[in-house]
Amino acid sequence: MPRSRSSSAAPRLPRHPARPDSPRALPDAAGHFGQYGGRYVSETLMPALIELERAYLRLRREAAFRRELATWLREYAGRPTPLYFARRLSRRLGGARIYLKREDLLHTGAHKINNTIGQGLLARRLKKTRLIAETGAGQHGVATATVAALFGMRCEIFMGAEDVRRQSLNVFRMKLLGATVTVVESGSRTLKDAMNEALRDWIATVRDTFYVIGSVAGPHPYPLMVRDFQAVIGDEARRQVLRACGRLPDACIACVGGGSNALGLFQAFRRDRRVELIGVEAAGRGLETGAHAAPLTAGQVGVLHGSKSYLLQDETGQVRSAHSISAGLDYPGVGPEHAYLRDSGRAAYVTVTDDEAVEGLRLLTATEGIIPALESAHAVAHAVRLGPRLDRRQILLVNLSGRGDKDMGTVAEHLGVKLA
């Protein structure tokens, strides 16, 4: 399918307060989605978060800011991304028609650039000169380093040592873009620990530093802000599927770690009750083994990284290590709005193991010539599981949130293939 290059509309950041019954009315003024969310941080960070909240609430109402964001997304990031009918995959499965929202075709290779451009523009408005970020799979780190280079800012990325090992290509990309990559050796040496270090750095450098959080996690206003910047995914997909199919999909499917790509897709379909919203968590080596990253499925409510949500914790309340073959899903918590959607029943959350994700990656690659990121492969794997149970009239919309270049070493290792 040829890629559409038609101009995209400005992102639909809410200009005015939403009605109380609107999904965009959440979070409330205190940053809560029901009982979840909030702002559980040290006193040192409260002024910076309040400054950020006020700036964002003001700027999202400004037409000039929305136009500037839309221009960068179109002319630099590569929006709109196409909606692709996976014809051969659908035929192979013999059931529902599967459509892919091709966020993997964006500049830097994933949906993360939507959010980092938005936050980079905010940082410029606030006259910050340094960006910091945490990263797991490296895509958010690359996207943050890219925006820092674009806007002429200093940049430091915090990344767990285990993820540095798994994602060495992205580490090199970040350094090439001019960022300092700080390797975190504490804890499980993955995304949770990288976020801990980034928060510590921000406390010490808040005067000139802007913390670019990569997902719908963290203290208010980050879950709101990141969701709004990623909502362009669903806004485009809704228009595209109506144009291509004449109706809405039966289900929207996306992987969930922190959960930004999923909320980005889900947001445009929240009021369409006939559209099922399905988030796919990482079951890792299997839920029964404890080596997984599925807090919505097998976690309890707690507080992590400044907000209240579901997380993996032991009987004493200590945060447990997560595991996923996908570095971007290897996180013991989840964004608070996903916790709200789970409890309210508006979204369903399922799990996919490491083995199933790799098989989903192999099948999509073999049938469509598209290599998804291991994160996205979890969503593909669930579509592969669900599709044959449905008939040809039904439509599954899968968010292909990133491309798989970064994961080839991990996939080869999993399959027992030694790369030259």
Coordinates of C-alpha atoms in Angstrom, one line a residue:
M1 CA 0.0 0.0 0.0
P2 CA 1.5 3.4 -0.9
R3 CA 2.0 5.8 1.9
S4 CA -0.3 8.7 2.0
R5 CA 1.3 12.1 2.2
S6 CA -1.8 14.2 2.5
S7 CA -1.7 17.0 5.0
S8 CA -2.7 16.1 8.6
A9 CA -5.0 18.1 10.8
A10 CA -3.6 19.8 13.9
P11 CA -3.5 17.5 16.9
R12 CA -6.8 17.7 18.8
L13 CA -5.4 18.9 22.1
P14 CA -8.5 20.0 24.2
R15 CA -8.9 23.8 24.0
H16 CA -11.6 24.1 26.6
P17 CA -12.6 22.1 29.7
A18 CA -14.4 18.9 28.7
R19 CA -17.9 18.0 29.9
P20 CA -17.8 15.9 33.1
D21 CA -18.9 12.8 31.3
S22 CA -16.2 13.1 28.6
P23 CA -13.1 10.9 28.7
R24 CA -11.1 14.1 28.2
A25 CA -12.5 15.4 31.5
L26 CA -10.1 12.9 33.2
P27 CA -7.9 13.4 35.1
D28 CA -9.6 15.7 37.6
A29 CA -8.0 18.9 38.8
A30 CA -5.8 17.0 41.2
G31 CA -4.6 14.6 38.5
H32 CA -6.7 11.6 39.5
F33 CA -8.3 9.0 37.2
G34 CA -10.8 7.7 39.8
Q35 CA -8.6 6.6 42.6
Y36 CA -5.5 6.4 40.5
G37 CA -2.9 9.0 39.4
G38 CA -2.1 12.0 41.6
R39 CA 1.2 13.6 42.4
Y40 CA 3.3 11.6 45.0
V41 CA 6.6 13.4 44.9
S42 CA 9.0 15.3 47.2
E43 CA 8.4 19.0 48.0
T44 CA 11.4 19.9 45.9
L45 CA 9.6 18.8 42.7
M46 CA 6.2 20.3 43.4
P47 CA 6.9 23.8 42.1
A48 CA 8.3 22.4 38.8
L49 CA 5.2 20.1 38.4
I50 CA 2.8 23.0 39.1
E51 CA 4.8 25.2 36.7
L52 CA 4.6 22.5 34.0
E53 CA 0.9 21.9 34.6
R54 CA 0.0 25.6 34.3
A55 CA 2.1 26.0 31.2
Y56 CA 0.6 22.9 29.5
L57 CA -3.0 23.8 30.3
R58 CA -2.4 27.3 28.9
L59 CA -0.5 26.3 25.8
R60 CA -2.9 23.5 24.7
R61 CA -5.6 26.2 24.4
E62 CA -3.3 28.3 22.1
A63 CA -3.9 27.9 18.4
A64 CA -0.3 28.9 17.6
F65 CA 1.1 26.1 19.8
R66 CA -1.2 23.5 18.2
R67 CA -0.2 24.7 14.7
E68 CA 3.5 24.6 15.5
L69 CA 3.2 21.1 16.9
A70 CA 1.2 20.0 13.9
T71 CA 3.9 21.4 11.6
W72 CA 6.7 19.6 13.3
L73 CA 4.7 16.3 13.3
R74 CA 4.0 16.6 9.6
E75 CA 7.2 18.0 8.2
Y76 CA 9.7 16.4 10.6
A77 CA 8.2 13.3 12.2
G78 CA 6.3 12.1 9.1
R79 CA 2.6 12.3 10.0
P80 CA 0.1 11.2 9.0
T81 CA 1.2 7.5 9.3
P82 CA -0.8 5.2 7.0
L83 CA -3.4 2.6 7.9
Y84 CA -2.3 -0.6 6.3
F85 CA -4.5 -3.6 5.5
A86 CA -2.5 -6.7 6.3
R87 CA -4.0 -8.7 3.5
R88 CA -1.7 -11.8 3.5
L89 CA -1.7 -12.1 7.3
S90 CA -5.5 -11.9 7.4
R91 CA -5.8 -14.5 4.7
R92 CA -3.3 -16.8 6.5
L93 CA -5.3 -16.6 9.7
G94 CA -8.6 -17.1 7.9
G95 CA -10.7 -14.8 10.1
A96 CA -11.0 -11.1 10.8
R97 CA -9.4 -8.4 8.6
I98 CA -6.4 -7.0 10.4
Y99 CA -5.3 -3.4 9.9
L100 CA -2.1 -1.9 11.1
K101 CA -1.6 1.7 12.2
R102 CA 2.0 2.2 11.0
E103 CA 3.7 4.2 13.7
D104 CA 6.8 2.3 12.9
L105 CA 7.2 4.5 9.8
L106 CA 7.7 7.7 11.9
H107 CA 11.1 9.3 12.1
T108 CA 13.2 7.5 14.8
G109 CA 11.1 4.4 14.2
A110 CA 8.4 4.6 16.8
H111 CA 5.4 6.5 18.2
K112 CA 7.7 8.1 20.9
I113 CA 8.5 11.1 18.6
N114 CA 4.9 12.4 18.9
N115 CA 5.4 13.0 22.6
T116 CA 9.0 14.2 22.6
I117 CA 8.3 16.9 20.0
G118 CA 5.4 18.1 22.2
Q119 CA 7.4 18.1 25.4
G120 CA 10.4 19.7 23.6
L121 CA 8.2 22.6 22.5
L122 CA 7.0 23.0 26.1
A123 CA 10.6 23.0 27.3
R124 CA 11.4 25.8 24.9
R125 CA 8.5 27.8 26.1
L126 CA 9.6 27.4 29.7
K127 CA 13.2 28.4 28.7
K128 CA 14.8 25.2 29.8
T129 CA 18.2 24.4 28.2
R130 CA 18.6 20.7 29.1
L131 CA 16.4 17.7 28.5
I132 CA 16.6 14.4 30.5
A133 CA 14.7 11.2 30.0
E134 CA 14.6 7.6 31.1
T135 CA 14.4 4.8 28.5
G136 CA 14.1 1.0 28.3
A137 CA 13.9 -0.1 24.7
G138 CA 15.9 3.0 23.8
Q139 CA 13.2 4.4 21.4
H140 CA 12.1 7.2 23.9
G141 CA 15.8 8.0 24.5
V142 CA 16.5 8.2 20.8
A143 CA 13.4 10.4 20.3
T144 CA 14.4 12.7 23.2
A145 CA 18.0 13.0 21.9
T146 CA 16.6 13.7 18.5
V147 CA 14.5 16.6 19.7
A148 CA 17.3 17.9 21.8
A149 CA 19.5 18.0 18.7
L150 CA 16.7 19.6 16.7
F151 CA 16.1 22.4 19.2
G152 CA 19.7 22.9 20.3
M153 CA 19.5 21.6 23.9
R154 CA 21.8 19.5 26.1
C155 CA 20.5 16.0 26.7
E156 CA 21.1 13.2 29.2
I157 CA 19.4 9.8 29.0
F158 CA 19.2 7.4 31.9
M159 CA 19.2 3.7 30.9
G160 CA 19.5 0.5 32.9
A161 CA 22.6 -1.6 32.3
E162 CA 20.6 -4.6 31.2
D163 CA 18.7 -2.5 28.6
V164 CA 22.0 -1.0 27.5
R165 CA 23.2 -4.6 26.8
R166 CA 20.0 -5.5 24.9
Q167 CA 19.7 -2.2 23.0
S168 CA 23.3 -1.3 22.1
L169 CA 22.2 0.0 18.7
N170 CA 19.9 2.6 20.3
V171 CA 22.7 3.6 22.8
F172 CA 25.0 4.3 19.8
R173 CA 22.2 6.3 18.1
M174 CA 21.7 8.5 21.2
K175 CA 25.4 9.2 21.6
L176 CA 25.6 10.0 17.9
L177 CA 22.8 12.5 18.4
G178 CA 24.9 14.2 21.0
A179 CA 23.3 12.9 24.2
T180 CA 25.1 11.7 27.3
V181 CA 23.9 8.1 28.2
T182 CA 24.1 7.4 31.9
V183 CA 24.1 3.7 32.6
V184 CA 22.2 2.7 35.8
E185 CA 23.6 -0.3 37.6
S186 CA 21.2 -0.3 40.6
G187 CA 18.3 -2.6 41.2
S188 CA 17.2 -4.8 38.3
R189 CA 19.2 -2.4 35.9
T190 CA 16.1 -1.8 33.7
L191 CA 13.5 0.9 33.1
K192 CA 12.2 1.2 36.7
D193 CA 15.8 2.0 37.9
A194 CA 16.4 4.4 35.0
M195 CA 13.3 6.3 36.0
N196 CA 14.5 6.4 39.6
E197 CA 17.8 8.0 38.6
A198 CA 16.1 10.5 36.2
L199 CA 13.8 11.7 39.0
R200 CA 16.9 12.1 41.3
D201 CA 18.7 14.1 38.7
W202 CA 15.6 16.3 38.1
I203 CA 15.4 17.2 41.8
A204 CA 18.9 18.5 41.7
T205 CA 18.8 20.3 38.4
V206 CA 15.1 21.5 38.1
R207 CA 16.1 25.1 37.5
D208 CA 17.4 24.5 33.9
T209 CA 16.2 21.0 33.2
F210 CA 13.0 19.6 31.7
Y211 CA 12.2 15.9 32.4
V212 CA 10.7 14.3 29.3
I213 CA 8.7 11.3 30.6
G214 CA 8.1 8.8 27.9
S215 CA 4.9 7.2 28.9
V216 CA 1.5 7.9 30.6
A217 CA 3.1 7.2 33.9
G218 CA 4.7 9.5 36.6
P219 CA 3.2 12.3 38.5
H220 CA 0.5 14.7 37.2
P221 CA 0.5 16.3 34.7
Y222 CA 2.5 13.7 32.8
P223 CA -0.2 11.1 32.3
L224 CA -2.5 13.7 30.9
M225 CA 0.1 15.5 28.8
V226 CA 1.6 12.3 27.2
R227 CA -1.9 11.0 26.4
D228 CA -2.8 14.2 24.7
F229 CA 0.4 14.2 22.6
Q230 CA -0.1 10.6 21.6
A231 CA -3.9 11.0 20.8
V232 CA -3.0 11.9 17.3
I233 CA -2.6 8.2 16.6
G234 CA -6.2 7.4 17.4
D235 CA -7.5 10.6 15.8
E236 CA -5.9 9.6 12.5
A237 CA -6.7 5.9 12.7
R238 CA -10.4 6.7 13.3
R239 CA -10.7 8.8 10.2
Q240 CA -8.6 6.3 8.2
V241 CA -10.6 3.2 9.1
L242 CA -13.9 4.9 8.4
R243 CA -12.6 6.0 5.0
A244 CA -11.2 2.5 4.2
C245 CA -14.0 0.3 5.7
G246 CA -17.0 2.5 6.0
R247 CA -17.3 1.7 9.7
L248 CA -15.4 1.5 13.0
P249 CA -13.3 -1.5 13.9
D250 CA -14.6 -4.2 16.2
A251 CA -11.5 -4.0 18.4
C252 CA -8.4 -1.8 18.9
I253 CA -5.3 -3.7 20.1
A254 CA -2.1 -2.2 21.5
C255 CA 0.7 -3.3 23.7
V256 CA 0.9 -1.9 27.3
G257 CA 4.0 -1.2 29.3
G258 CA 3.6 2.2 30.7
G259 CA 0.9 2.5 28.1
S260 CA 1.3 5.6 25.9
N261 CA 0.8 4.0 22.5
A262 CA -2.3 2.2 23.7
L263 CA -3.9 5.3 25.2
G264 CA -2.9 7.2 22.0
L265 CA -4.9 4.7 20.0
F266 CA -7.8 4.2 22.5
Q267 CA -8.6 7.8 23.1
A268 CA -10.5 8.4 19.9
F269 CA -12.6 5.4 20.4
R270 CA -13.5 5.8 24.1
R271 CA -17.1 6.7 23.5
D272 CA -17.7 4.1 20.8
R273 CA -19.0 1.3 23.1
R274 CA -19.1 -1.2 20.3
V275 CA -15.4 -0.9 19.8
E276 CA -13.5 -3.1 22.2
L277 CA -10.3 -1.7 23.6
I278 CA -7.7 -4.4 24.3
G279 CA -4.3 -3.8 26.0
V280 CA -1.7 -6.5 25.8
E281 CA 0.7 -6.9 28.7
A282 CA 3.9 -8.9 28.7
A283 CA 3.5 -12.4 30.3
G284 CA 7.2 -12.9 29.9
R285 CA 8.1 -16.5 30.7
G286 CA 4.5 -17.1 32.0
L287 CA 2.4 -15.6 34.7
E288 CA 2.9 -18.7 36.9
T289 CA 6.7 -18.2 36.9
G290 CA 6.5 -14.7 38.3
A291 CA 8.9 -13.6 35.5
H292 CA 6.5 -11.2 33.8
A293 CA 5.5 -7.6 33.4
A294 CA 1.7 -7.7 33.8
P295 CA 0.7 -5.5 36.7
L296 CA -2.9 -5.0 35.4
T297 CA -3.3 -8.8 35.2
A298 CA -1.3 -9.9 38.3
G299 CA -0.5 -6.9 40.3
Q300 CA -1.8 -4.9 43.2
V301 CA -2.5 -1.2 43.8
G302 CA 0.4 0.9 45.0
V303 CA 2.5 4.0 44.4
L304 CA 5.4 4.1 42.1
H305 CA 7.3 7.0 40.4
G306 CA 4.9 9.7 41.6
S307 CA 1.5 8.1 40.9
K308 CA -0.9 5.5 42.2
S309 CA -1.7 2.6 39.9
Y310 CA -1.3 -1.2 39.6
L311 CA 2.2 -2.5 40.1
L312 CA 4.1 -5.7 40.8
Q313 CA 4.9 -5.9 44.5
D314 CA 5.6 -8.6 47.1
E315 CA 3.7 -9.2 50.3
T316 CA 5.6 -6.5 52.1
G317 CA 4.8 -3.9 49.5
Q318 CA 8.3 -3.9 47.9
V319 CA 8.3 -3.4 44.1
R320 CA 9.2 -6.7 42.4
S321 CA 11.4 -6.9 39.3
A322 CA 9.5 -7.3 36.0
H323 CA 10.6 -9.4 33.0
S324 CA 9.9 -9.2 29.4
I325 CA 11.9 -10.1 26.3
S326 CA 10.8 -6.6 25.2
A327 CA 12.9 -3.9 27.0
G328 CA 10.1 -1.4 26.5
L329 CA 7.5 -3.5 28.4
D330 CA 9.9 -4.5 31.1
Y331 CA 8.3 -2.2 33.8
P332 CA 6.6 -3.2 37.0
G333 CA 4.0 -0.5 36.9
V334 CA 1.5 1.0 34.4
G335 CA -0.1 4.4 33.7
P336 CA -2.9 5.3 36.1
E337 CA -5.5 5.8 33.3
H338 CA -5.1 2.2 32.3
A339 CA -5.8 1.2 35.9
Y340 CA -9.0 3.3 35.7
L341 CA -10.0 1.8 32.3
R342 CA -9.4 -1.7 33.7
D343 CA -11.6 -1.2 36.8
S344 CA -14.3 0.6 34.8
G345 CA -14.5 -2.3 32.3
R346 CA -14.0 0.0 29.3
A347 CA -10.8 -1.7 28.3
A348 CA -9.8 -5.4 28.6
Y349 CA -6.2 -6.4 29.3
V350 CA -4.7 -9.7 28.2
T351 CA -1.2 -11.2 28.2
V352 CA 1.3 -12.6 25.7
T353 CA 4.4 -14.5 26.5
D354 CA 7.9 -14.0 25.2
D355 CA 7.5 -17.0 22.9
E356 CA 4.2 -15.8 21.5
A357 CA 5.5 -12.4 20.9
V358 CA 8.5 -13.7 18.9
E359 CA 6.2 -16.0 16.9
G360 CA 3.9 -13.0 16.2
L361 CA 7.0 -11.1 15.0
R362 CA 8.0 -13.9 12.7
L363 CA 4.5 -14.4 11.2
L364 CA 4.0 -10.7 10.4
T365 CA 7.5 -10.5 8.9
A366 CA 7.0 -13.6 6.8
T367 CA 3.5 -12.6 5.5
E368 CA 3.8 -8.8 5.1
G369 CA 7.5 -8.0 5.0
I370 CA 7.1 -5.8 8.1
I371 CA 9.4 -6.4 11.1
P372 CA 7.7 -5.1 14.2
A373 CA 9.3 -4.1 17.5
L374 CA 9.1 -6.7 20.2
E375 CA 6.7 -4.4 22.0
S376 CA 4.4 -4.2 19.0
A377 CA 4.8 -7.9 18.4
H378 CA 2.8 -8.5 21.6
A379 CA -0.2 -6.7 20.1
V380 CA 0.3 -8.6 16.8
A381 CA 0.4 -11.9 18.7
H382 CA -2.9 -11.2 20.3
A383 CA -4.4 -10.3 17.0
V384 CA -3.1 -13.6 15.6
R385 CA -4.7 -15.4 18.5
L386 CA -8.1 -13.6 18.2
G387 CA -8.4 -13.2 14.4
P388 CA -9.2 -16.8 13.5
R389 CA -12.1 -16.8 16.0
L390 CA -13.9 -14.1 14.1
D391 CA -15.4 -13.9 10.7
R392 CA -14.3 -12.0 7.6
R393 CA -16.7 -9.1 8.3
Q394 CA -15.0 -8.2 11.5
I395 CA -12.1 -5.7 11.8
L396 CA -9.1 -5.6 14.1
L397 CA -7.1 -2.4 14.3
V398 CA -3.6 -3.0 15.7
N399 CA -1.2 -0.2 16.7
L400 CA 2.2 -1.1 15.2
S401 CA 4.0 1.2 17.6
G402 CA 7.6 0.7 16.5
R403 CA 9.9 -1.2 14.1
G404 CA 12.1 -4.1 15.0
D405 CA 15.6 -3.1 13.9
K406 CA 16.6 -2.5 17.5
D407 CA 15.5 -6.0 18.6
M408 CA 17.2 -8.3 16.0
G409 CA 20.0 -9.2 18.5
T410 CA 17.4 -10.2 21.2
V411 CA 15.3 -12.1 18.7
A412 CA 18.3 -14.0 17.3
E413 CA 19.4 -14.9 20.9
H414 CA 16.0 -16.1 21.7
L415 CA 15.9 -18.3 18.6
G416 CA 19.4 -19.6 19.2
V417 CA 20.8 -17.9 16.1
K418 CA 24.4 -16.6 16.4
L419 CA 24.8 -13.4 14.4
A420 CA 28.1 -12.8 12.6

